[in-house]
Structure formats: C-alpha cells, structure tokens
Amino acid sequence: MGEGGVSSEEKSLVVYPVNYKQVANVTYGMMQNENILKELLKVENCNQSPTMLKNCTQVHLGPKIEIHSEESKRSLLKKEDEERSEMLKSYRQMLKNKYMTYFSYMRSFLWEGKRNDFPLKDYFVELTVNKADLFGKKSGEKVSLNEIFSIEYGHQTILVTGDPGYGKSTLCKKIVYDWATTNYLKHFDLTFIVILRELSNKSVKDALFDDMREFSLTNMNWNLQDMRLNILVILDGFDEIVEKSKIIRFIRKESFCISHRMTIVVTSRPQAAEDIREDMNMRFSIEGFSLQYQKKYIKSIFREDDKKANELFSKLNEHDFYAKIAECPLMLHMLCCLHQSGETEKLETITDLYIRIFSLITERYVRKTNQQDKFKRGKYFVGENLLVKFGEIHDSISSEHLRKSFPKEDEYNFIMGLDILTLDSISQCDNTIRYSFVHLTFGEFLSSLFMYIGIVSFPGNIGETELLFLLGFYKDKPLPKNILEDIEGKMFSPKFLLRARKEIKLKTNWEQFCSNAKVILRYWNCFAYLRRLLKWYEFKTLYFHFSETFAFTWNELDETEYDDLFYLINYTLSNNTKMYLLLTLKSTFTGNVYDIRETFSHMIDFINVIITNNLDIFLIGLIFPMQTEIHRFTNVILNLDLSDDQLKLLKVSEDEKLVALEVEVFRGISDRYVISLEQYKTLRDHILFKSASKQNSKCVIM
C-alpha cells in the first residue's frame, strides 16, 4: 500500500483522523514487542511488519482487519441475550428446586421435627376461596386456584383475606409449590414469595433482587423490564408488617419499574387490609372448612387407615364443639395429629383437649430451644405460671402488655416462641403492636384456667366457651358455691347445655347446674336439641325468644322441624311445664310507641299450635337487641289515645281500637307496645304483668 493511498478493497474500513505523534509512539512500541500486538489483535500467523506512514490523512496499520461495527454490536447483543436467557433458565430452575424442597411439607403445629411434617402434595385440601367485595365480605361463588390465575392482565393485584389459622400462609406455599411442579401457573416466567414479617429494613424490590444478585455469578444486569417477563409476586402477611407504606409503594410504583406484566398476591386478615383494598383488581376471602371439606381433609390424612378416619368423623358428629373448631384448618390439623397418635381416645372433655394441646406446644418449644429445665412445670404443662397471665390480658394483648407481663427476656421469648399469637394491628402513632390468639379458643381456655386457680373470681359476663372450659377443670370436684350462685338466673340454649353435660362429670354438679340455670329457645332447631336435653334433666321452665325474623319463618317449617316440635310438646315435656315468651323487636316507632301488631298475630298462631294441657304459655316482656336483660311488662292501657302523627305513622284507621302494653325504661318513663284490642282479648290470659315498682327480672340470656 502506497503512502497516502487506499486500495478499493480496503474502502470498507472505518478510518479515523490521525494524530501523527501518537502514531509514531504507538508504532515504536509495537516494533519493540510484535508478539504483544499479535496477542492483542488475535491474528493468527501474522508475519507482516508494521508500516510507518507519514503525512497521511488515512492510515491502514498492520494486518488487514475487517471491522463491521453494526454487525459486531448485534452479535454482542445476541450473545448477551443468550447468556441472559441461559442465566434466567438456570435461575428459574433453581427457584423451582428451592420451592419443591422448602415448601413440599406442612409443618406440624404440635410436634417438632421433620418426621412429623406432612407432604403438601398429599395432604393439602384446596381451601374454600370466595369472591369478596370491597370490604372483604363474601360476595360471590367459590373459585379455584386455577380460576384465580387463569386471567392474564398486564399488571394485576389480588387480595386474599382470612382469619388467623385459616390457611393463608399455607395457600401461599401451595401456590409457589404448584408453580414449581404443575402446569396451571406455567405462564409465569418467575415466581417470588416474600414473608413480610421477615422483610426487616428491606424494600420489597430489594428482597426480590437480592436473591437474584446472589445467584448471578457474574455482573450481569438483570433488566427484567427489557426481558418482558411475566412475574408472580406473593406478599404474605400484610397485617404482620409495621411499615405498610413500603408495601403500598411497591404495589403502586416499584412493581411497574420491574415489569409491566406482574401479578401481585397479598394476604392479610380482613381488618388490616383497609389501606390496600382499593388498589386490588380482585378480592377473595378464605372461608372455613365446611363439613364436606372436613371429611375430605381427614381422608387425606388417614388415607391408609379408614378406621381412624371414620372414628374422627364420628367425633365431629357427636361433639358439635369439635365440629365448630374444625372449620378452622389449623384446628382440624391439630385434631388429626392428636387422633393419629391415639391422643383423642384419652380426652374426655374439651378442657382435656386444650390441656393436651398446650402441653405439646410448650414441650415443642423447650425441646427445640434445648431449655427442658428452664421453665417451671405447673399442674398441667410447662410454663403454666407464665401462660396463665393471659387470663387477665387476653382481650387486649399489646406489645406493651407483653413486655410488662413478661419482663425477663427468656420468658418473653418463650411466650412468643410458642406461635400461639398472631399480629392483629399496629398503631401508627406509637408503633404499639396488638396481638390476638391464632384461635379464639386459646385465649378462652387460658382465661378459664386463670379463674380456676383462683386468681380472679367468677365474672358475671363470662362467655359460654370460657364457662365450658371452667366446668371441665372440676371433673370429680364439686362446683364452688360462687359459680352456682352466679349461674342462677342466666339463660342457656339447649345446645350449650348439652355441651355442658359433656364437660360436667359429677352427677351432683350437673343437677345443681341445671337447677340454677334456665333454658332459652331462640330458633326452630332449638326444639331438636331440647328433645335431647330433656332426657338428661327435666326442666320445668322454658323461655322462648320470639323475634320478628322468627315470626316470618313460622309458616316455613320443614317436616323434620315440625316433627321435633310435635314430639316435644306431646311426648317429651312433663306436666305443668311453663314457657315464657320474650319479644325482640325492631319495629317502626314514633316517640315511645312501637307497633307490634304483625308480630303479635304470628305469636297468636304459634300459641294456638303448641298449646297443650301440659304446657302453660305466658308473654312476659321484651329483650332489646344487643342486650341480655329481660324487660317485663308492667301495665296495660286499654283506651289508648294517640296523636294524629302517631296514628298516621302507625297506619291506624280512625275506627280501630288499640291497646298498649307498657315497659318501664326509666323511673316513671315507659315505652308502649301497640296491639289491637282483638289481639289483646285473644292473649289476655297469657300476658303476665309485673309491678313497675319492682326491679326487672334477674334472668339474663347468655
């Protein structure tokens, strides 16, 4: 090549302006070490000597090298894409392996150790998930996981709410496990799960990318936005995180910077989801296990032992308390665990059941932490002296209460390590955390234990479940006098009294309890329970709760309900049984005047059907909504004089004669309940009045 000349075949070269001084320096250096130049240019068999050019405007230096910049760039990008694709493929497989390993088992709540865990694919029963409205209430039909994820949007958000113990976290694990093992989620390129209570100071975005950066052995840029990936992100436990703002920020902003094709699933307790409800495209609520699903779950646990499965079925059918708590997947899981190990055969009462549950939970903790001799064993279980403190604070458990009640660090860690508490809410002003029990009955049991050991006297407002637990503690001991005195005048449903009979072991305790308690009938199905109850104790006084809703269903009795009522009246009730009717009303009123004519007509029909020679029926008063005290009728006004406005509001004709039954609400002030004169004449002999100067009845409905 001549000086300053360029051959035609070299015209494809990219030529740059020349700095002659730099060329001279570079040429000199290259002449000093030709081998370095060959290595740098990667030219095989290069034997040409460098040429020094002077006064040239365009220079070709050394061996001829074809440089096509655009093609080279495309080749480089293609190579990067292939590397990124291969890296993504490897990362996806790593995630799947991780999920198949860590989420393949359901942990036992009662025992520690992997040998007690349950394979998720074998024992998971799909939860009852229903469409929900903006406020988290059930508003539609049941849907399956396949249906929830079948619709693909560019960017969608899904809220799943449910009470503690109803399987939200298990559902999340099942979703990521399904992504790794099944096909209905295959349209998601990547799936992430973030346990929000473990997020600490990280943002959700950081939590997602930290794992990817750790996996990447190179400095490859994970630009997911350019990769147009479809990503599923599961955020479990919105109710369990203090800084809810960073979750909201991820949903509203950060997630769009990662990918425009993203599905975000958020789980939460219903009450804690207020801040994000309007951000959600779809909302679902997890309902409790129906009887059908309870059976399905039990069969999955005892798939190789039909006898054990049928035994537990029978247990649920015979004991409605067991059936009730079995609606909660966590509680049904515990029942299955206990039955599988033969524990349920030894349990006579629900108190025995919960003593055993707490024994196993506390033993699991001390074994896991190797602190077998650290905590004192009480009458029933390890750490009883600590747990009994919940009897005082179980209605309002806050982080402040916990620190005050358990000032020692090891005691505090013991309480929190039992996993019986779940985060309820967090105060934004002072970061006070409020907790509740993973199941309401845990707190009720500890409250009853608190009463039983004598720390607190029997309260007047004790709940039914607390009372059942308390009765179960006495077993072969006589019931204390203060309990029997406080029960006197309280009304219980036949269903509750049948439960109480299972808890009370001494015959004398049962007879004393029934002689002090009263029976209240609220619904039609109460008559079926009453028939069974009267076989165990002959109650002479019954109270019937006659509400407006009840009145409207009077003509809708099915054959079974009518038969229960017929046999009760004619064959089960003893002679001289008295039934007292109580009204609960929400009727339109003006001032202190209520119109109860329509309800009264239904009551007349009811009395005409069930009245017999061995049953005396009396109407004695009212129970107001949300109250328990009976307000007795004190007087009757035969010639009722109403104002024109009252007559107009009550839609009374001028010639219709009315009567008012009075109930004293304050001293000298009474409400009036209006019926027709004809209705009064019909039921006059069945209405009992109490002197207004005396106090209202002591009877209280539980």
XYZ file of C-alpha atoms in Angstrom:
702
model
C 0.000 0.000 0.000
C 1.429 3.359 -1.012
C 1.776 6.318 1.228
C -1.461 8.157 1.421
C -3.241 5.627 -0.854
C -6.052 3.236 -0.008
C -6.944 0.216 -2.178
C -10.528 -0.348 -3.322
C -10.859 -3.495 -1.256
C -9.994 -1.510 1.844
C -12.795 1.023 1.476
C -14.952 -0.824 3.974
C -12.542 0.092 6.751
C -13.574 2.539 9.401
C -10.949 5.288 9.249
C -10.291 7.835 11.975
C -8.337 11.138 11.902
C -4.653 10.647 12.700
C -2.584 12.211 15.457
C 0.894 11.735 13.945
C 2.777 11.982 17.195
C 0.608 9.278 18.769
C 1.040 7.068 15.674
C 4.809 7.354 15.919
C 4.782 6.490 19.603
C 2.421 3.527 19.150
C 4.387 2.262 16.129
C 7.619 2.399 18.056
C 6.063 0.472 20.935
C 4.650 -2.148 18.599
C 8.003 -2.627 16.925
C 9.503 -3.273 20.349
C 7.125 -6.128 21.050
C 5.401 -7.526 17.958
C 4.191 -10.581 19.888
C 2.128 -8.396 22.228
C 0.449 -6.831 19.196
C -0.353 -10.248 17.745
C -1.883 -11.318 21.053
C -3.859 -8.116 21.315
C -5.256 -8.333 17.766
C -5.710 -12.138 17.963
C -4.332 -12.525 14.417
C -3.107 -15.986 13.555
C 0.136 -16.416 11.541
C 0.701 -12.676 11.468
C 4.142 -12.183 9.844
C 3.733 -8.746 8.366
C 5.905 -5.982 9.709
C 4.270 -2.793 10.875
C 4.448 0.043 8.407
C 5.170 3.604 9.449
C 3.235 6.156 7.452
C 3.959 9.859 7.254
C 1.853 12.762 6.035
C -1.198 10.531 5.600
C -4.788 11.589 6.148
C -5.975 7.978 6.232
C -3.937 5.160 7.688
C -4.105 1.376 7.485
C -1.766 -0.060 10.073
C -0.577 -3.669 10.323
C -2.520 -6.730 9.131
C -5.758 -6.096 7.366
C -8.667 -6.443 9.808
C -12.309 -6.201 8.687
C -14.372 -4.217 11.238
C -18.141 -4.014 10.716
C -19.440 -2.115 13.758
C -23.233 -2.659 13.436
C -22.896 -6.370 12.812
C -20.487 -6.669 15.711
C -22.898 -4.831 18.001
C -25.746 -7.094 17.017
C -23.559 -10.114 17.592
C -22.595 -8.822 21.019
C -26.220 -8.141 21.967
C -27.247 -11.551 20.727
C -24.547 -13.137 22.821
C -25.669 -11.147 25.897
C -29.294 -12.170 25.291
C -28.290 -15.792 25.029
C -26.277 -15.529 28.230
C -29.134 -13.756 29.995
C -31.641 -16.305 28.729
C -29.455 -19.163 29.891
C -28.945 -17.467 33.230
C -32.675 -16.921 33.573
C -33.365 -20.536 32.707
C -30.887 -21.660 35.365
C -32.315 -19.248 37.929
C -35.875 -20.395 37.220
C -34.831 -23.985 37.791
C -33.028 -23.013 40.970
C -36.203 -21.341 42.260
C -38.282 -24.381 41.400
C -35.854 -26.663 43.188
C -35.951 -24.362 46.195
C -39.747 -24.301 46.335
C -40.005 -28.052 45.821
C -37.615 -28.511 48.746
C -38.745 -25.930 51.282
C -42.468 -25.858 50.563
C -43.102 -29.536 49.971
C -44.148 -30.170 53.587
C -46.695 -28.740 56.016
C -45.184 -28.230 59.453
C -46.805 -29.896 62.443
C -48.040 -27.321 64.952
C -47.785 -29.735 67.875
C -44.549 -31.649 67.315
C -41.040 -30.553 66.412
C -39.019 -32.392 63.778
C -39.321 -33.149 60.072
C -40.521 -36.675 60.701
C -43.780 -35.158 61.954
C -44.359 -32.942 58.901
C -46.950 -33.657 56.207
C -46.264 -33.763 52.432
C -48.059 -30.781 50.920
C -48.982 -32.504 47.665
C -50.670 -35.367 49.538
C -52.371 -33.560 52.405
C -53.287 -30.128 51.081
C -57.038 -29.731 50.615
C -57.920 -26.755 48.451
C -59.331 -24.062 50.714
C -62.771 -22.590 50.200
C -61.942 -19.297 48.470
C -64.842 -16.986 47.639
C -65.030 -13.756 45.705
C -65.263 -10.808 48.093
C -66.485 -7.242 47.922
C -64.507 -4.083 48.617
C -64.828 -4.669 52.365
C -63.643 -8.280 52.269
C -67.073 -9.842 52.749
C -68.082 -12.880 50.763
C -69.918 -11.689 47.670
C -69.724 -14.489 45.157
C -69.276 -18.130 44.381
C -66.370 -20.345 45.340
C -63.385 -20.203 42.975
C -60.369 -22.468 42.497
C -56.701 -21.506 42.229
C -56.793 -22.370 38.526
C -59.600 -19.853 38.002
C -57.901 -17.095 40.004
C -54.761 -17.241 37.862
C -56.368 -18.119 34.546
C -56.964 -14.498 33.532
C -53.807 -12.739 32.357
C -53.611 -8.970 32.672
C -50.598 -6.789 32.051
C -50.472 -5.851 35.709
C -52.953 -7.173 38.262
C -53.317 -7.229 42.039
C -55.135 -9.844 44.105
C -56.118 -9.568 47.778
C -56.779 -12.740 49.791
C -58.172 -12.224 53.299
C -58.851 -14.729 56.048
C -58.860 -15.091 59.813
C -55.827 -16.447 61.714
C -55.359 -20.183 61.275
C -57.499 -20.343 58.142
C -54.594 -21.218 55.857
C -53.390 -18.005 54.172
C -49.709 -18.876 54.540
C -50.306 -22.494 53.564
C -52.138 -21.257 50.470
C -49.121 -19.111 49.528
C -46.774 -22.064 49.891
C -49.109 -24.186 47.801
C -49.118 -21.596 45.007
C -45.323 -21.414 44.733
C -45.085 -25.191 45.070
C -47.600 -25.558 42.234
C -45.579 -23.160 40.063
C -42.592 -25.440 40.513
C -44.451 -28.706 39.933
C -47.613 -28.186 37.848
C -48.723 -26.508 34.630
C -51.569 -24.130 35.502
C -49.048 -21.428 36.513
C -46.586 -22.061 33.687
C -47.392 -18.689 32.064
C -45.380 -17.034 34.870
C -41.690 -16.845 33.988
C -40.675 -16.223 37.597
C -42.480 -16.593 40.925
C -41.380 -14.985 44.185
C -42.742 -15.298 47.722
C -41.946 -12.670 50.366
C -42.835 -13.338 54.014
C -43.500 -9.744 55.015
C -42.810 -10.158 58.726
C -39.258 -11.221 57.750
C -38.715 -8.224 55.454
C -36.902 -6.208 58.144
C -35.496 -2.940 56.728
C -35.529 -4.077 53.113
C -37.960 -2.889 50.490
C -39.945 -5.492 48.583
C -37.961 -4.616 45.456
C -34.670 -5.224 47.262
C -35.928 -8.530 48.631
C -36.760 -9.707 45.109
C -33.430 -8.718 43.576
C -31.096 -9.693 46.412
C -31.677 -13.349 45.754
C -31.146 -12.870 42.020
C -27.906 -10.963 42.554
C -26.672 -13.668 44.899
C -27.433 -16.310 42.304
C -25.746 -14.426 39.471
C -22.037 -15.337 39.445
C -21.299 -12.516 37.009
C -22.088 -8.824 36.941
C -24.909 -9.445 34.505
C -27.604 -6.787 34.563
C -30.999 -8.292 35.412
C -33.076 -5.861 33.387
C -36.436 -7.582 33.754
C -38.294 -4.709 32.129
C -36.445 -5.261 28.824
C -36.903 -9.006 29.152
C -40.717 -8.580 29.246
C -41.130 -11.337 31.818
C -44.456 -12.335 33.327
C -43.816 -12.370 37.091
C -45.896 -13.632 40.030
C -45.110 -11.989 43.393
C -46.750 -13.264 46.585
C -46.648 -10.972 49.628
C -47.741 -12.993 52.652
C -48.900 -11.223 55.814
C -49.736 -7.580 55.088
C -51.277 -7.492 58.570
C -47.964 -8.569 60.141
C -45.748 -5.722 58.964
C -45.275 -2.365 60.664
C -44.207 -0.296 57.644
C -47.217 -0.868 55.431
C -46.230 2.158 53.338
C -43.383 0.311 51.622
C -45.761 -2.484 50.574
C -48.138 0.101 49.172
C -45.231 1.807 47.398
C -44.256 -1.473 45.759
C -47.828 -2.147 44.601
C -48.399 1.361 43.214
C -44.943 2.278 41.832
C -41.952 -0.035 42.186
C -43.619 -3.077 40.667
C -44.175 -1.209 37.372
C -40.439 -0.441 37.186
C -39.679 -4.156 37.402
C -42.195 -5.435 34.868
C -45.457 -4.329 33.290
C -46.511 -7.967 33.312
C -46.834 -8.740 37.000
C -49.425 -10.397 39.235
C -49.197 -9.415 42.907
C -50.989 -11.538 45.526
C -51.321 -10.022 49.012
C -52.650 -11.930 52.036
C -53.999 -10.284 55.163
C -56.512 -10.516 57.945
C -59.701 -8.716 56.853
C -59.446 -5.851 59.344
C -55.867 -4.975 58.420
C -56.401 -4.655 54.666
C -58.180 -1.291 54.651
C -55.173 0.600 53.236
C -54.886 -1.528 50.095
C -58.436 -2.650 49.281
C -58.905 -0.039 46.582
C -55.559 -0.980 44.980
C -56.756 -4.516 44.333
C -58.197 -5.658 40.995
C -59.598 -8.833 42.552
C -60.537 -9.712 46.124
C -61.099 -13.115 47.688
C -61.856 -14.375 51.180
C -60.864 -17.726 52.666
C -63.836 -19.339 54.347
C -63.766 -22.077 56.971
C -63.885 -25.779 56.158
C -67.417 -26.992 55.512
C -68.391 -30.459 56.736
C -67.672 -31.775 53.245
C -64.147 -30.331 53.276
C -63.539 -31.520 56.829
C -64.217 -35.066 55.666
C -62.034 -34.584 52.605
C -59.148 -33.323 54.723
C -59.486 -36.149 57.267
C -59.474 -38.710 54.461
C -56.277 -37.195 53.077
C -54.573 -37.514 56.474
C -55.777 -41.057 57.150
C -55.714 -42.288 53.554
C -54.326 -45.640 54.612
C -56.461 -46.067 57.718
C -60.215 -45.825 57.071
C -60.972 -46.901 60.624
C -59.182 -43.920 62.142
C -60.777 -41.561 59.621
C -64.267 -42.830 60.500
C -63.534 -42.551 64.213
C -62.694 -38.870 63.814
C -65.792 -38.342 61.613
C -67.878 -39.746 64.455
C -66.126 -37.482 66.943
C -67.112 -34.405 64.914
C -70.693 -35.607 64.519
C -71.116 -36.399 68.202
C -69.466 -33.257 69.546
C -70.541 -30.013 67.874
C -67.726 -28.119 69.613
C -65.228 -30.287 67.724
C -67.179 -29.706 64.514
C -67.130 -25.950 65.114
C -63.394 -25.618 65.716
C -62.744 -27.989 62.778
C -63.968 -25.214 60.456
C -60.540 -23.670 61.064
C -57.924 -25.609 59.043
C -55.291 -25.136 61.766
C -57.545 -26.604 64.448
C -58.653 -29.513 62.244
C -54.976 -30.216 61.547
C -54.331 -30.424 65.304
C -57.296 -32.744 65.828
C -55.947 -35.019 63.091
C -52.469 -35.010 64.633
C -53.835 -35.914 68.055
C -56.087 -38.612 66.658
C -53.281 -40.075 64.557
C -51.141 -40.505 67.676
C -54.030 -42.013 69.662
C -54.357 -38.972 71.936
C -58.068 -38.280 71.373
C -59.092 -41.581 72.965
C -57.804 -40.296 76.303
C -59.629 -36.954 76.130
C -62.955 -36.830 77.954
C -63.637 -33.095 77.773
C -62.683 -30.110 75.637
C -60.683 -28.935 78.662
C -58.645 -32.139 78.396
C -58.166 -31.428 74.682
C -56.718 -27.961 75.252
C -54.574 -29.087 78.197
C -53.014 -31.618 75.829
C -52.575 -29.060 73.040
C -50.772 -26.642 75.358
C -48.671 -29.466 76.786
C -47.439 -30.382 73.306
C -46.891 -26.760 72.232
C -44.808 -25.906 75.297
C -42.827 -29.167 75.105
C -42.093 -28.494 71.439
C -40.598 -25.096 72.313
C -38.350 -26.239 75.188
C -37.126 -29.193 73.108
C -36.446 -27.004 70.064
C -34.500 -24.470 72.148
C -32.875 -27.090 74.409
C -34.335 -25.478 77.556
C -36.004 -28.521 79.135
C -35.192 -27.454 82.703
C -35.522 -23.705 82.181
C -39.264 -23.264 82.765
C -41.339 -24.463 85.688
C -43.894 -27.212 85.094
C -47.334 -26.443 86.515
C -50.209 -28.783 87.279
C -50.938 -29.290 83.580
C -47.981 -28.173 81.425
C -44.590 -26.440 81.233
C -44.666 -22.656 81.630
C -48.187 -22.712 83.050
C -47.315 -19.937 85.506
C -46.455 -17.709 82.534
C -49.326 -18.596 80.224
C -51.919 -18.140 82.943
C -51.135 -14.408 82.858
C -53.020 -14.251 79.555
C -56.196 -14.830 81.567
C -56.006 -11.203 82.598
C -54.984 -9.602 79.288
C -56.360 -11.969 76.602
C -58.966 -9.456 75.424
C -56.321 -6.794 74.736
C -52.831 -8.148 74.099
C -50.373 -5.419 73.146
C -46.589 -5.298 72.866
C -46.631 -3.066 75.942
C -48.688 -5.607 77.939
C -46.405 -8.450 76.883
C -43.232 -6.628 77.913
C -44.812 -5.674 81.225
C -46.184 -9.171 81.946
C -43.004 -10.943 80.815
C -40.091 -8.618 81.719
C -37.436 -11.361 81.569
C -36.088 -11.941 78.080
C -36.236 -15.746 78.278
C -39.867 -15.619 79.461
C -40.790 -13.202 76.673
C -39.063 -15.412 74.097
C -40.917 -18.429 75.491
C -44.309 -16.757 75.028
C -43.536 -15.507 71.518
C -41.848 -18.761 70.502
C -44.961 -20.854 71.134
C -46.537 -19.441 67.930
C -49.922 -19.042 69.633
C -50.080 -15.282 68.933
C -50.612 -13.533 65.642
C -50.168 -9.848 64.893
C -53.506 -8.066 64.932
C -52.775 -4.404 64.281
C -50.094 -1.755 64.640
C -50.679 1.742 65.945
C -49.217 4.279 63.505
C -48.742 6.909 66.202
C -46.647 4.939 68.712
C -45.911 1.638 66.891
C -47.731 -0.330 69.584
C -48.433 -3.814 68.257
C -51.660 -5.598 69.169
C -51.892 -9.367 69.068
C -54.625 -11.970 69.114
C -54.516 -15.726 69.501
C -54.207 -17.911 66.420
C -57.593 -19.248 67.503
C -60.026 -17.502 69.829
C -60.436 -20.599 71.995
C -56.776 -20.441 73.079
C -57.454 -17.207 74.945
C -60.740 -18.524 76.349
C -59.007 -21.620 77.680
C -56.273 -19.596 79.407
C -58.893 -17.226 80.829
C -60.747 -20.197 82.352
C -57.512 -21.593 83.779
C -56.941 -18.138 85.270
C -60.337 -18.359 87.012
C -59.940 -21.971 88.077
C -56.707 -21.487 90.001
C -58.415 -18.681 91.915
C -56.613 -15.622 90.617
C -59.923 -13.994 89.792
C -63.484 -14.643 90.943
C -66.177 -15.930 88.609
C -67.146 -12.965 86.369
C -70.736 -12.055 85.614
C -70.000 -11.641 81.891
C -68.238 -14.966 81.357
C -68.522 -16.314 77.815
C -70.081 -19.674 77.038
C -66.837 -21.297 75.863
C -64.956 -19.988 78.890
C -67.656 -21.484 81.114
C -67.365 -24.846 79.345
C -63.593 -24.900 79.930
C -64.098 -23.890 83.573
C -66.625 -26.682 84.162
C -64.174 -29.162 82.640
C -61.459 -28.297 85.141
C -63.539 -29.542 88.085
C -64.025 -33.145 86.905
C -64.563 -35.059 90.169
C -64.604 -31.940 92.367
C -67.874 -30.247 93.430
C -68.667 -26.934 91.763
C -67.909 -23.970 94.044
C -70.807 -22.128 95.612
C -69.927 -18.815 93.906
C -70.174 -20.404 90.439
C -73.598 -21.896 91.173
C -74.806 -18.566 92.569
C -73.620 -16.637 89.522
C -75.236 -19.130 87.149
C -78.613 -18.653 88.845
C -80.885 -16.612 86.605
C -78.709 -16.988 83.492
C -80.312 -18.468 80.390
C -78.576 -21.004 78.157
C -79.545 -22.598 74.872
C -80.292 -26.343 74.816
C -77.270 -26.766 72.547
C -74.971 -25.181 75.127
C -76.444 -27.232 77.974
C -75.805 -30.434 76.014
C -72.191 -29.306 75.617
C -72.015 -28.566 79.351
C -73.229 -32.085 80.146
C -70.156 -33.491 78.342
C -67.881 -31.307 80.481
C -69.533 -31.975 83.845
C -68.565 -35.418 85.124
C -70.186 -35.468 88.591
C -73.935 -36.137 88.570
C -74.473 -33.803 91.533
C -72.657 -30.981 89.690
C -74.911 -31.481 86.648
C -78.103 -31.441 88.713
C -77.037 -28.348 90.647
C -76.027 -26.580 87.450
C -79.382 -27.305 85.764
C -81.414 -26.345 88.823
C -79.802 -22.901 88.781
C -79.743 -22.340 85.023
C -82.657 -21.571 82.694
C -83.301 -22.688 79.115
C -83.792 -20.214 76.259
C -85.097 -21.261 72.810
C -84.075 -18.896 70.020
C -84.596 -20.774 66.744
C -86.591 -23.676 65.363
C -83.653 -26.079 65.554
C -83.551 -25.475 69.310
C -86.538 -27.788 69.665
C -84.480 -30.721 68.343
C -81.755 -30.007 70.915
C -84.386 -29.543 73.626
C -85.786 -33.019 72.976
C -82.319 -34.482 73.578
C -81.662 -32.257 76.602
C -84.845 -33.226 78.436
C -83.627 -36.831 78.509
C -80.852 -35.708 80.850
C -82.724 -33.214 83.031
C -86.402 -32.364 83.411
C -86.587 -28.592 83.065
C -89.907 -27.175 84.281
C -89.414 -23.647 82.933
C -88.582 -22.681 79.332
C -88.046 -19.269 77.759
C -88.860 -18.743 74.103
C -87.177 -15.963 72.134
C -89.814 -14.722 69.674
C -88.216 -12.316 67.214
C -89.624 -10.677 64.108
C -87.406 -12.893 61.969
C -88.733 -15.933 63.761
C -92.283 -14.787 63.121
C -91.751 -14.609 59.382
C -90.376 -18.165 59.266
C -93.249 -19.660 61.233
C -95.018 -20.944 58.121
C -91.793 -22.263 56.597
C -91.172 -25.191 58.926
C -89.911 -28.279 57.168
C -91.193 -31.729 58.068
C -88.318 -32.536 60.441
C -88.672 -29.272 62.360
C -92.439 -29.761 62.680
C -91.957 -33.339 63.910
C -89.449 -32.160 66.521
C -91.920 -29.582 67.747
C -94.830 -32.061 67.753
C -92.997 -34.779 69.693
C -91.568 -32.254 72.114
C -94.970 -30.870 73.035
C -96.893 -34.134 73.151
C -94.372 -36.664 74.440
C -91.268 -35.004 75.873
C -92.490 -32.144 78.041
C -93.570 -33.072 81.540
C -96.808 -31.891 83.104
C -97.054 -28.287 84.289
C -94.137 -27.076 82.199
C -94.192 -23.311 81.772
C -92.986 -21.479 78.636
C -92.370 -17.735 78.851
C -92.358 -15.803 75.570
C -89.956 -12.880 75.068
C -90.164 -10.388 72.193
C -87.186 -8.902 70.365
C -88.348 -6.092 68.099
C -87.067 -3.565 65.609
C -90.466 -2.168 64.660
C -91.132 1.341 63.393
C -91.960 3.660 66.249
C -92.571 7.271 66.998
C -91.600 8.695 70.344
C -92.000 5.836 72.783
C -94.729 3.992 70.837
C -93.981 0.702 68.980
C -96.296 -1.109 66.581
C -96.147 -4.889 67.231
C -99.472 -5.939 65.718
C -97.999 -8.035 62.895
C -95.573 -9.862 65.179
C -98.353 -10.386 67.673
C -100.504 -12.087 65.061
C -97.666 -14.591 64.382
C -97.359 -15.177 68.115
C -101.070 -15.982 68.346
C -100.637 -18.564 65.573
C -97.677 -20.069 67.393
C -99.530 -20.370 70.700
C -102.552 -21.945 69.029
C -100.329 -24.653 67.510
C -98.260 -25.663 70.536
C -100.594 -25.094 73.493
C -101.484 -28.318 75.310
C -102.747 -29.372 78.720
C -99.204 -29.969 79.978
C -97.773 -26.639 78.767
C -98.662 -23.186 80.092
C -97.578 -20.277 77.854
C -97.129 -16.689 79.033
C -95.929 -13.495 77.343
C -93.852 -11.612 79.930
C -91.816 -8.907 78.192
C -89.006 -7.998 75.818
C -85.298 -8.292 75.248
C -83.775 -5.413 73.319
C -81.179 -6.104 70.600
C -77.593 -6.310 71.900
C -78.886 -6.641 75.483
C -79.429 -9.640 77.738
C -81.715 -8.365 80.486
C -85.461 -9.093 80.322
C -87.736 -6.047 80.485
C -91.068 -7.131 81.957
C -94.500 -5.768 81.006
C -95.707 -3.577 83.869
C -99.103 -2.292 82.727
C -101.785 -2.323 80.009
C -103.572 0.726 78.579
C -106.950 -0.281 77.174
C -108.160 3.046 75.795
C -105.032 4.200 74.026
C -105.049 7.835 72.957
C -102.523 8.608 70.197
C -101.690 11.848 68.409
C -102.586 12.322 64.734
C -98.909 11.981 63.755
C -98.596 8.718 65.665
C -101.770 7.346 64.088
C -100.514 8.326 60.638
C -97.112 6.727 61.185
C -98.637 3.539 62.533
C -101.192 3.487 59.658
C -104.127 3.075 62.010
C -107.687 3.680 60.850
C -109.849 6.032 62.912
C -112.270 3.316 63.991
C -109.593 0.754 65.004
C -109.334 0.254 68.755
C -105.827 -0.137 70.149
C -104.246 -1.376 73.356
C -100.721 -0.662 74.652
C -98.519 -2.938 76.754
C -96.121 -0.826 78.816
C -92.489 -1.483 79.758
C -90.755 0.835 82.202
C -87.428 2.017 80.779
C -86.604 4.673 83.380
C -88.246 5.585 86.610
C -91.653 6.975 85.641
C -90.972 6.645 81.878
C -92.406 3.752 79.866
C -92.370 2.519 76.283
C -95.697 1.445 74.792
C -96.152 -1.559 72.513
C -99.302 -1.255 70.452
C -101.594 -4.171 69.599
C -105.229 -4.290 68.530
C -107.994 -4.749 71.041
C -108.933 -8.062 69.406
C -105.372 -9.336 69.774
C -105.343 -8.357 73.416
C -108.590 -10.183 74.052
C -107.175 -13.307 72.400
C -103.986 -13.379 74.510
C -105.192 -11.626 77.631
C -104.959 -14.774 79.749
C -101.407 -15.416 78.514
C -99.943 -11.990 79.374
C -98.199 -11.619 82.740
C -97.525 -8.186 84.209
C -95.038 -7.224 86.838
C -95.386 -4.330 89.205
C -93.455 -1.329 87.858
C -92.277 -0.507 91.371
C -90.240 -3.709 91.483
C -86.989 -4.384 89.687
C -86.899 -6.210 86.406
C -86.320 -9.939 86.362
C -82.876 -11.219 87.260
C -82.947 -13.535 84.234
C -80.128 -12.862 81.811
C -79.559 -14.575 78.478
C -76.024 -15.878 77.864
